[in-house]
CSV table of C-alpha atoms and ligand atoms in Angstrom, one decimal:
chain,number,residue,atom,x,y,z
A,1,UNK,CA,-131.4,-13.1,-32.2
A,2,UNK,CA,-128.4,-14.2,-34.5
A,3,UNK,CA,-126.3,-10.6,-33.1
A,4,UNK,CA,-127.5,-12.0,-29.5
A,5,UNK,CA,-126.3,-15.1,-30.1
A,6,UNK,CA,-122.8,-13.7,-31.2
A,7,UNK,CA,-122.4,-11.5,-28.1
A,8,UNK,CA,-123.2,-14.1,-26.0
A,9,UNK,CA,-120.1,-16.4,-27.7
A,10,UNK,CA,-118.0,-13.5,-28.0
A,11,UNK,CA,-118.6,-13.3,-24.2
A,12,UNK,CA,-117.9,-17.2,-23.8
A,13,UNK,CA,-114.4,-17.1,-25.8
A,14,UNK,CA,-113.4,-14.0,-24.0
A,15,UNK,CA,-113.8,-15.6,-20.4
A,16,UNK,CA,-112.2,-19.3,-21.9
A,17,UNK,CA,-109.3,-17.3,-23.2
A,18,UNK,CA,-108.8,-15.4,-19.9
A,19,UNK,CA,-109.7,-19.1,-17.6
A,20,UNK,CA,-106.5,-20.0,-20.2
A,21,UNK,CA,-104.0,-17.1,-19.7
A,22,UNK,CA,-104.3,-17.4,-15.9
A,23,UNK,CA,-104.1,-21.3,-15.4
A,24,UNK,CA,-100.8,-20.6,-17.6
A,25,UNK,CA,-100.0,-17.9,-15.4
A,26,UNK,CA,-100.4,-19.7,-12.5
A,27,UNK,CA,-98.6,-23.1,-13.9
A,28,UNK,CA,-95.5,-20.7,-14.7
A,29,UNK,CA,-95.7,-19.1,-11.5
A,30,UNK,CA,-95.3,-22.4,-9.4
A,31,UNK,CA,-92.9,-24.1,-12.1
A,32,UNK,CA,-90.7,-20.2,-11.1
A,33,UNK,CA,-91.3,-20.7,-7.5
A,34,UNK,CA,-90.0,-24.3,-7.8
A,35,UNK,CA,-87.3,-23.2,-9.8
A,36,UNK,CA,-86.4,-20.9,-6.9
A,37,UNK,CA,-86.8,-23.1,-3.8
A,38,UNK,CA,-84.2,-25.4,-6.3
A,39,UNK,CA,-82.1,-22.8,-6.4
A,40,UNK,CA,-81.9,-21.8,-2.7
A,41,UNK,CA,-81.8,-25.1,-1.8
A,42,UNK,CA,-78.8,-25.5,-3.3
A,43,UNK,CA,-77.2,-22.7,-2.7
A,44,UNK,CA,-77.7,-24.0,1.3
A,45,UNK,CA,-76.1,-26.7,-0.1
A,46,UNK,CA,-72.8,-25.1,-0.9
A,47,UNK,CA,-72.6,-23.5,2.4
A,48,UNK,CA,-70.6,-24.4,5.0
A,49,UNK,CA,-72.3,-21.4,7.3
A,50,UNK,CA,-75.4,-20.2,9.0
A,51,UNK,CA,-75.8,-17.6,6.8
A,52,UNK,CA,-79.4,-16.9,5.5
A,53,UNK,CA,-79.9,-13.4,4.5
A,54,UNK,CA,-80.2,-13.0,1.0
A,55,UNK,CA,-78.9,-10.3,-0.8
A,56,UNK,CA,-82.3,-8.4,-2.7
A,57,UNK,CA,-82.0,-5.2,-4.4
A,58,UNK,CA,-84.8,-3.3,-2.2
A,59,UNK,CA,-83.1,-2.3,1.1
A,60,UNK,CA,-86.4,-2.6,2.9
A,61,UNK,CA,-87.1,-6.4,2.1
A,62,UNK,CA,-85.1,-9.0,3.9
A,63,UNK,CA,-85.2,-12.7,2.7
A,64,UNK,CA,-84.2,-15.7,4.6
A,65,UNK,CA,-84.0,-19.2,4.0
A,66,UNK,CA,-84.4,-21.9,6.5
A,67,UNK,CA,-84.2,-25.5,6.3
A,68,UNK,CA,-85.9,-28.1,9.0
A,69,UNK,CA,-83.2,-31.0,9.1
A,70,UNK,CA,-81.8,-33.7,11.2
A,71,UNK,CA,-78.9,-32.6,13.1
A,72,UNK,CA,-76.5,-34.7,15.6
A,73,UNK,CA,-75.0,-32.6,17.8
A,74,UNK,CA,-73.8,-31.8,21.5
A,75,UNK,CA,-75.8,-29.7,24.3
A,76,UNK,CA,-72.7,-30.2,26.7
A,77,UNK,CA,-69.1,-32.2,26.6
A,78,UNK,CA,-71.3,-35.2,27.1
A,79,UNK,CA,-74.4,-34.8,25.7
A,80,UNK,CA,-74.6,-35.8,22.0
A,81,UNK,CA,-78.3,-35.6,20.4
A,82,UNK,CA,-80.5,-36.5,17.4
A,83,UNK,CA,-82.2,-32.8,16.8
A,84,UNK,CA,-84.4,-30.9,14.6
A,85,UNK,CA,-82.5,-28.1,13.6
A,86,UNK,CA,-83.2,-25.0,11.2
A,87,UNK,CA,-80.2,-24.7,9.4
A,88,UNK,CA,-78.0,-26.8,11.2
A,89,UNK,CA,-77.8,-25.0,15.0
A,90,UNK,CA,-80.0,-25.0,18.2
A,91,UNK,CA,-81.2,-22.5,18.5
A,92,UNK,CA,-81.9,-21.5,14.7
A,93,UNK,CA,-79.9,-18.5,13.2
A,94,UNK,CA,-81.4,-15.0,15.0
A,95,UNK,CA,-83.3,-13.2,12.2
A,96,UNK,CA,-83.3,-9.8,12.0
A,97,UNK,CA,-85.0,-7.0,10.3
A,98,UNK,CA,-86.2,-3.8,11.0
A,99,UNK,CA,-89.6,-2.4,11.6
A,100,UNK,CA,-91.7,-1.9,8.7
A,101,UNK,CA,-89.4,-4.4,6.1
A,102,UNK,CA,-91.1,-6.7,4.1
A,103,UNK,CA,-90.0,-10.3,5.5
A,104,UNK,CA,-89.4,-13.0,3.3
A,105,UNK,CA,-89.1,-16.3,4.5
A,106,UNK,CA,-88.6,-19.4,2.3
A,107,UNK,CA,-89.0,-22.5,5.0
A,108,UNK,CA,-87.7,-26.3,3.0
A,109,UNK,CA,-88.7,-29.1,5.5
A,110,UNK,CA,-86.2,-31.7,4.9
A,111,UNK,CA,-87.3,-33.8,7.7
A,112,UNK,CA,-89.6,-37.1,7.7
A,113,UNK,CA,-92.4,-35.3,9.8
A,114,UNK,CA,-94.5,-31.8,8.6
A,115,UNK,CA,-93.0,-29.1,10.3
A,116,UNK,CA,-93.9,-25.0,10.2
A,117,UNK,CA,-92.5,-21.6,11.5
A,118,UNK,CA,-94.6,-20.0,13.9
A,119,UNK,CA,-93.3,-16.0,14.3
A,120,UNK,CA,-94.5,-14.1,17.1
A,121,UNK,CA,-95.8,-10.0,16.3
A,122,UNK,CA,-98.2,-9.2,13.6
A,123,UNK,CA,-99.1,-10.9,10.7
A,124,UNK,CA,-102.3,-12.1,8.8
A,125,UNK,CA,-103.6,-15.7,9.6
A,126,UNK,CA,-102.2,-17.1,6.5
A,127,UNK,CA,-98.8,-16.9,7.5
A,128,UNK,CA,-99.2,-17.7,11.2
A,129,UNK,CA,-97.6,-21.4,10.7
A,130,UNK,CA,-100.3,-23.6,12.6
A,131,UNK,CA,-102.4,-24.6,9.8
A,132,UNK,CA,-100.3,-24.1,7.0
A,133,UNK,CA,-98.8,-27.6,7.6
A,134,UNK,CA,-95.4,-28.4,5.3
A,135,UNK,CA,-95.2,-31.7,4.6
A,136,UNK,CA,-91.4,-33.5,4.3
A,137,UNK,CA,-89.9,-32.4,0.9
A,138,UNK,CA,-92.0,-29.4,0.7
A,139,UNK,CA,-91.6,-25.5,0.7
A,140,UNK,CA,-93.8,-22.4,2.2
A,141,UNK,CA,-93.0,-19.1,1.8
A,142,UNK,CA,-93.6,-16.8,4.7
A,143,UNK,CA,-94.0,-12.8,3.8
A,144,UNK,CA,-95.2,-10.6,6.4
A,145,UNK,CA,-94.6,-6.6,7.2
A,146,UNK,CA,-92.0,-6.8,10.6
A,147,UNK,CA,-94.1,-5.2,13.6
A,148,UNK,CA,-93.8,-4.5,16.1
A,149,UNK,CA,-90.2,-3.7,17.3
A,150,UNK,CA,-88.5,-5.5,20.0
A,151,UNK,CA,-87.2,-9.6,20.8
A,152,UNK,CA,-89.9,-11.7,19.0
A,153,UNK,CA,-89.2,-15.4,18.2
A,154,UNK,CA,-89.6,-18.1,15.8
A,155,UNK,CA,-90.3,-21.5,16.3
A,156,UNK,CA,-92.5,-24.9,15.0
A,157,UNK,CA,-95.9,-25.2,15.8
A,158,UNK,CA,-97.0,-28.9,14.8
A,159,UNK,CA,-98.3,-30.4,17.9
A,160,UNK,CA,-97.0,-32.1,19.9
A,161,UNK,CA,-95.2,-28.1,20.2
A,162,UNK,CA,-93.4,-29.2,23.2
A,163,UNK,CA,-91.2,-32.0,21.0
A,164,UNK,CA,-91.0,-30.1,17.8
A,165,UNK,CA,-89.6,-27.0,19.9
A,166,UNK,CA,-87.5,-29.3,22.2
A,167,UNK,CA,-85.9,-30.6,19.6
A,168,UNK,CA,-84.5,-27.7,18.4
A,169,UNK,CA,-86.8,-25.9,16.0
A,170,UNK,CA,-86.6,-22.5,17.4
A,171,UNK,CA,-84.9,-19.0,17.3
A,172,UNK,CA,-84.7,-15.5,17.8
A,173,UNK,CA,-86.8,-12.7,15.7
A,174,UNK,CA,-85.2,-9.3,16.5
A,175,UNK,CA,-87.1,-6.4,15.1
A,176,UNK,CA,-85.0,-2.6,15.3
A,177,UNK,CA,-86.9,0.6,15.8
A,178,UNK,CA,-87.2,2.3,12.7
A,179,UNK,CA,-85.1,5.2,15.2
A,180,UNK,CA,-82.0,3.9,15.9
A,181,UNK,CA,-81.4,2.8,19.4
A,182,UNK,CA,-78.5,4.3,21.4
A,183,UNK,CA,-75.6,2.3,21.6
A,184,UNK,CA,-74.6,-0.4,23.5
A,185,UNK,CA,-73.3,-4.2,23.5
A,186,UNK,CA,-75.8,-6.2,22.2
A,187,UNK,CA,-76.2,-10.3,23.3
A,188,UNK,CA,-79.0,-12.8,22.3
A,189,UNK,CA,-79.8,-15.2,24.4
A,190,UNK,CA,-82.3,-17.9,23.7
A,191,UNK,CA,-83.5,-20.1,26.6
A,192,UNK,CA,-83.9,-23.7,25.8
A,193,UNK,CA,-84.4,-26.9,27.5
A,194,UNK,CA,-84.2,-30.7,26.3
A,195,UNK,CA,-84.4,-34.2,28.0
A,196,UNK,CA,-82.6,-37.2,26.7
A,197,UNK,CA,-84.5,-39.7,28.2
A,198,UNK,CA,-88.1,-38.0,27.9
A,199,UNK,CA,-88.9,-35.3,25.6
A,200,UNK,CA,-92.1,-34.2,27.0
A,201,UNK,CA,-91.2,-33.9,30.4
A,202,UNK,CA,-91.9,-31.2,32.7
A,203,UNK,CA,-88.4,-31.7,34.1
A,204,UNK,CA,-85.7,-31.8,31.8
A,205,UNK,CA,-82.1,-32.5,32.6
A,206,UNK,CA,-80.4,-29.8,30.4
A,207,UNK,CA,-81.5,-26.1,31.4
A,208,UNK,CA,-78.8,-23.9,28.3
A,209,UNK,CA,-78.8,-20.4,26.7
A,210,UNK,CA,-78.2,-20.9,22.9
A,211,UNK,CA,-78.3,-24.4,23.0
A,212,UNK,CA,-75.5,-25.0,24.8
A,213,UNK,CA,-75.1,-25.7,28.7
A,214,UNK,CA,-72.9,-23.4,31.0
A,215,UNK,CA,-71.8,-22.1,27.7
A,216,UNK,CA,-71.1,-18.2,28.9
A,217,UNK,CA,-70.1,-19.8,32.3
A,218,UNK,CA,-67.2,-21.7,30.1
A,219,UNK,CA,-66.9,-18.4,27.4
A,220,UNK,CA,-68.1,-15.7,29.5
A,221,UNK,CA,-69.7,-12.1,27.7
A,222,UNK,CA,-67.0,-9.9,27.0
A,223,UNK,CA,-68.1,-5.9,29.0
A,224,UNK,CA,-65.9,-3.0,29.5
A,225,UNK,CA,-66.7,-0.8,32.9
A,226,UNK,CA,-69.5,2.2,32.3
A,227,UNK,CA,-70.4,0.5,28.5
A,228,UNK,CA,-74.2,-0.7,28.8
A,229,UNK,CA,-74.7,-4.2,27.5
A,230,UNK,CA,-78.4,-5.0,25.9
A,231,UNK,CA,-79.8,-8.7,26.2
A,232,UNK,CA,-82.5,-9.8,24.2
A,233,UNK,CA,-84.0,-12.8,26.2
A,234,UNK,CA,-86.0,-15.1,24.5
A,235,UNK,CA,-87.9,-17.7,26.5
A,236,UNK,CA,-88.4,-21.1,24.6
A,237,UNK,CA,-88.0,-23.2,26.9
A,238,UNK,CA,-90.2,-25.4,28.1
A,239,UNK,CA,-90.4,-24.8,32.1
A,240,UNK,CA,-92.5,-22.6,34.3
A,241,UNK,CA,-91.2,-18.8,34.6
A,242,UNK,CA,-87.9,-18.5,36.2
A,243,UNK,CA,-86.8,-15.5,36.6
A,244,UNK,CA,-83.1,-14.1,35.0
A,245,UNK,CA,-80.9,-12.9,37.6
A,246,UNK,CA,-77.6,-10.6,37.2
A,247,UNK,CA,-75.4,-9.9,39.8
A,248,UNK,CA,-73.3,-6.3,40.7
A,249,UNK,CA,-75.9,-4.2,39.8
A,250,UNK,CA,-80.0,-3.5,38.5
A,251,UNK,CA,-80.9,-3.1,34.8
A,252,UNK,CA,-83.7,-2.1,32.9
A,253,UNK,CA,-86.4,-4.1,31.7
A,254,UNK,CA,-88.9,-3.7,28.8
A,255,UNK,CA,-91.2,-6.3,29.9
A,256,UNK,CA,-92.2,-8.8,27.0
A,257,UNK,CA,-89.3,-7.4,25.2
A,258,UNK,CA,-91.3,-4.9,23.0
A,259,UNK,CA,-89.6,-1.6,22.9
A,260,UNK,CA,-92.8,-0.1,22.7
A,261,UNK,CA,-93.3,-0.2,26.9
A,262,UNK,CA,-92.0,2.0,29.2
A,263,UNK,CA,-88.8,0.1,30.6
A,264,UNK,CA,-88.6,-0.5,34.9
A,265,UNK,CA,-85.9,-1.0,37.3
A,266,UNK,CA,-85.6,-5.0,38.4
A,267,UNK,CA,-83.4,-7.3,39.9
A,268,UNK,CA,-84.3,-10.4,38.3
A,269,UNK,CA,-86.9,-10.7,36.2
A,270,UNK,CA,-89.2,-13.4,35.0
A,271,UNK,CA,-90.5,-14.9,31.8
A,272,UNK,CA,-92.5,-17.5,30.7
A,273,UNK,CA,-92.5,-19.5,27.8
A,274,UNK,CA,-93.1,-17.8,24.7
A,275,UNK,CA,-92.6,-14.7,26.2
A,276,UNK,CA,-89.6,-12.5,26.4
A,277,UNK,CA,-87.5,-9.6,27.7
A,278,UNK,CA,-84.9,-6.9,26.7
A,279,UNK,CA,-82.5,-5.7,29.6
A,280,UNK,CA,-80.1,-3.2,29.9
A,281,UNK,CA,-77.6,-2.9,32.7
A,282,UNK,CA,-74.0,-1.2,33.1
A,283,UNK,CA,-71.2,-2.1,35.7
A,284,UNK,CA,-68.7,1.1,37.4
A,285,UNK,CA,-66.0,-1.8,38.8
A,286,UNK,CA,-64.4,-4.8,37.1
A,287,UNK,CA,-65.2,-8.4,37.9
A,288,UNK,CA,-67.2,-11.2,36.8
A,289,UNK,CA,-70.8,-10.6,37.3
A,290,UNK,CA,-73.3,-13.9,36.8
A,291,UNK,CA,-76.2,-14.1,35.3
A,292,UNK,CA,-78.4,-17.1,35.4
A,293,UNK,CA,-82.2,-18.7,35.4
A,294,UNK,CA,-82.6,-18.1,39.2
A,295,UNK,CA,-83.2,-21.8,40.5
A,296,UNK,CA,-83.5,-24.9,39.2
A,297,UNK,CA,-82.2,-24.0,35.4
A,298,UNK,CA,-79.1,-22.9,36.9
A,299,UNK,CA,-78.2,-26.1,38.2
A,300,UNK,CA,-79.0,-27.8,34.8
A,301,UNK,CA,-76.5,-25.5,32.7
A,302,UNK,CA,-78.3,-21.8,32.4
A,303,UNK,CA,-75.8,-19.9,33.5
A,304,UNK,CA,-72.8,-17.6,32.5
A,305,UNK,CA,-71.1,-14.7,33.3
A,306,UNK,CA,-70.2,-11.1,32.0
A,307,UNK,CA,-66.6,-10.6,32.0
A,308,UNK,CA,-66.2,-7.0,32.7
A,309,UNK,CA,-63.1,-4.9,32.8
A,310,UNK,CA,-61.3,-1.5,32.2
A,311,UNK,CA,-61.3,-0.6,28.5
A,312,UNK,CA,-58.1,0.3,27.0
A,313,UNK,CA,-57.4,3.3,25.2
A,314,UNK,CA,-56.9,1.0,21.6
A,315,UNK,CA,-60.3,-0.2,21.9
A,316,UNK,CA,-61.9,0.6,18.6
A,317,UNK,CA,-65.6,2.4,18.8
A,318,UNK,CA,-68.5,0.4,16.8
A,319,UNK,CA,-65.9,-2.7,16.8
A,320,UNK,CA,-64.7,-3.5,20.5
A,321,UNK,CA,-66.5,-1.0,22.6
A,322,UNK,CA,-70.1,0.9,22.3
A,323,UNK,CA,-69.2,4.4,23.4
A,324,UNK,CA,-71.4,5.8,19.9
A,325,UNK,CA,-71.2,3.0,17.9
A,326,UNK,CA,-73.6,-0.1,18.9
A,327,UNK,CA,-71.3,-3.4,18.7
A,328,UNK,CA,-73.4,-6.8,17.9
A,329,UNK,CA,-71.6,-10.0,19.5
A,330,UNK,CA,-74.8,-12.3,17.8
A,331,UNK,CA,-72.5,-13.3,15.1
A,332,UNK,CA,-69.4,-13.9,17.7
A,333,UNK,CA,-72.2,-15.7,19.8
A,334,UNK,CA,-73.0,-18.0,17.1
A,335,UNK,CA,-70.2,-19.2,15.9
A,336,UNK,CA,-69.7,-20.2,19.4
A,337,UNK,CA,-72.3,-22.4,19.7
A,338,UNK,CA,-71.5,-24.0,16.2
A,339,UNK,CA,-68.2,-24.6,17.4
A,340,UNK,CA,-69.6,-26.5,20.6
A,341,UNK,CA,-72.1,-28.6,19.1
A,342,UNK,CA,-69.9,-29.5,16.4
A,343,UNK,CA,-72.8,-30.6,14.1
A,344,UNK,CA,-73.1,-33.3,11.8
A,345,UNK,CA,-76.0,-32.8,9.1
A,346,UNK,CA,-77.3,-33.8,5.5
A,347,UNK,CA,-75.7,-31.0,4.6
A,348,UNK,CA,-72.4,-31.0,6.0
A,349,UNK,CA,-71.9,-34.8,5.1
A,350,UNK,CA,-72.1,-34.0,1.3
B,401,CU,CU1,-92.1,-29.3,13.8
């Protein structure tokens, strides 16, 4: 009886000293996962730009950090707006990874309303960012395996999802093939929409790629003769499908932009919203060749052209021109739209 006895509160001290060392655990866990979101947060602070890749000593994890805040800043030479922004730009910075990395995403919602980040392609239902509501002042952390390859996207899903994406909280997720792709110019172009008057409208006054309107009408894409450019279209607008349009010649299209499917020869093609598209084309003559929302977004800024002429024989491979080198305008593309919104933030007023 008495050795029975003994077991049984040998068994009782061994499960309260185990209850003990994990509720310590788990204290110093979230007092080191506070610590962290501290010190990314201010690391943001000292930034002046969009960058959010941080540096981690496993090749095959990538780590971003995005922060929901109020942004002022222009969608046209007259248009001056109140936005959501993730990390200070409409659209947010284009995330990119390659298939198979673990994905870490720290999300800080600095704004007075919960917010999330919704990313399209496969993930558990933890980490979908519907439910998972952040509250202002608060942090999730988002870890996912990237899959599958091809233009996925990024964007808020607190309802009313038509004003949290319309005012700005949005982006591109670019997953690589684990094979490298052949090379060629690369573009991202994110389709947005936004109404000063009426933010749930079905017809909204600015129609822009990257947040901008007419912005590759104004700075057109840069294309030498025979090199192939590659768009990644993301649609996050808020319209009915319009179809993208380019003029001078067909391209390929690897419908809902997931490398994955067999491409097809279009003229224009269509996508809705949420949805997406990756396009290849190539031009034999110089010129400027448009490319736009076919319709009614054209009118309303989304629109541009590529600018395409002879290459020069001091064009540098991998740098200027993709002859076996891939050359990646994103960054060029993005520091164009910072320049044109010219944002104000939190950030950039400390
Ligand atoms: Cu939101």
């Amino acid at each position: 009886m008495d050795s029975m006895f003994l077991s049984i509160g040998v068994h009782k001290l061994k499960a309260i000293m185990l209850i003990a060392m994990i509720s310590f655990s788990l204290i110093t866990l979230s007092l080191n996962n506070l610590d962290n979101y501290k010190a990314i947060a201010s690391t943001i602070n000292n930034q002046t730009g969009p960058s959010t890749n941080i540096d981690t000593a496993d090749s095959n994890t990538k780590e971003f950090t995005l922060i929901a805040e109020e942004t002022i800043l222009d969608i046209s030479p007259s248009k001056k707006i109140k936005a959501w922004t993730y990390n200070g730009s409409i659209p947010g910075p284009t995330l990119r990874v390659t298939e198979g990395d673990k994905v870490i995403v720290h999300f800080i919602n600095k704004l007075d309303l919960p917010h999330t980040i919704h990313f399209h392609g496969g993930h558990n239902g933890t980490m979908d960012g519907v439910f998972e509501i952040v509250a202002p002042n608060k942090t999730f952390t988002y870890e996912f395996t990237a899959a599958p390859s091809g233009a996925l996207m990024y964007h808020c899903h607190v309802m009313p999802v038509v004003e949290h994406v319309r005012m700005g909280l949005y982006g591109a997720f670019i997953v690589d093939p684990k094979t490298p792709l052949p090379p060629a110019k690369e573009f991202v172009v994110v389709f947005g929409d936004y109404d000063t008057k009426d933010i749930h409208t079905s017809d909204p006054e600015s129609a822009f790629y990257n947040g901008y309107e007419n912005i590759y009408y104004d700075n057109p894409l840069p294309v030498y003769t025979n090199e192939t450019a590659r768009v990644y279209m993301i649609n996050l607008s808020q319209l009915p499908a319009y179809g993208y349009h380019v003029h001078g010649t067909l391209f390929k299209t690897w419908i809902s932009g997931i490398w994955m499917n067999e491409p097809i020869h279009t003229q224009t093609w269509a996508t809705s919203s949420g949805d997406a598209a990756i396009f290849e084309m190539k031009w034999s003559w110089e010129g400027k060749y448009v490319f736009h929302q076919h319709g009614i977004p054209e009118d309303r800024g989304a629109i541009g052209y590529f600018n395409v002429s002879e290459p020069t024989p001091s064009l540098i491979d991998g740098k200027d021109i993709a002859i076996t080198k891939p050359v990646k305008m994103v960054d060029w593309q993005e520091n164009l739209t910072r320049m044109l919104q010219n944002a104000t933030t939190e950030n950039s007023k400390n």
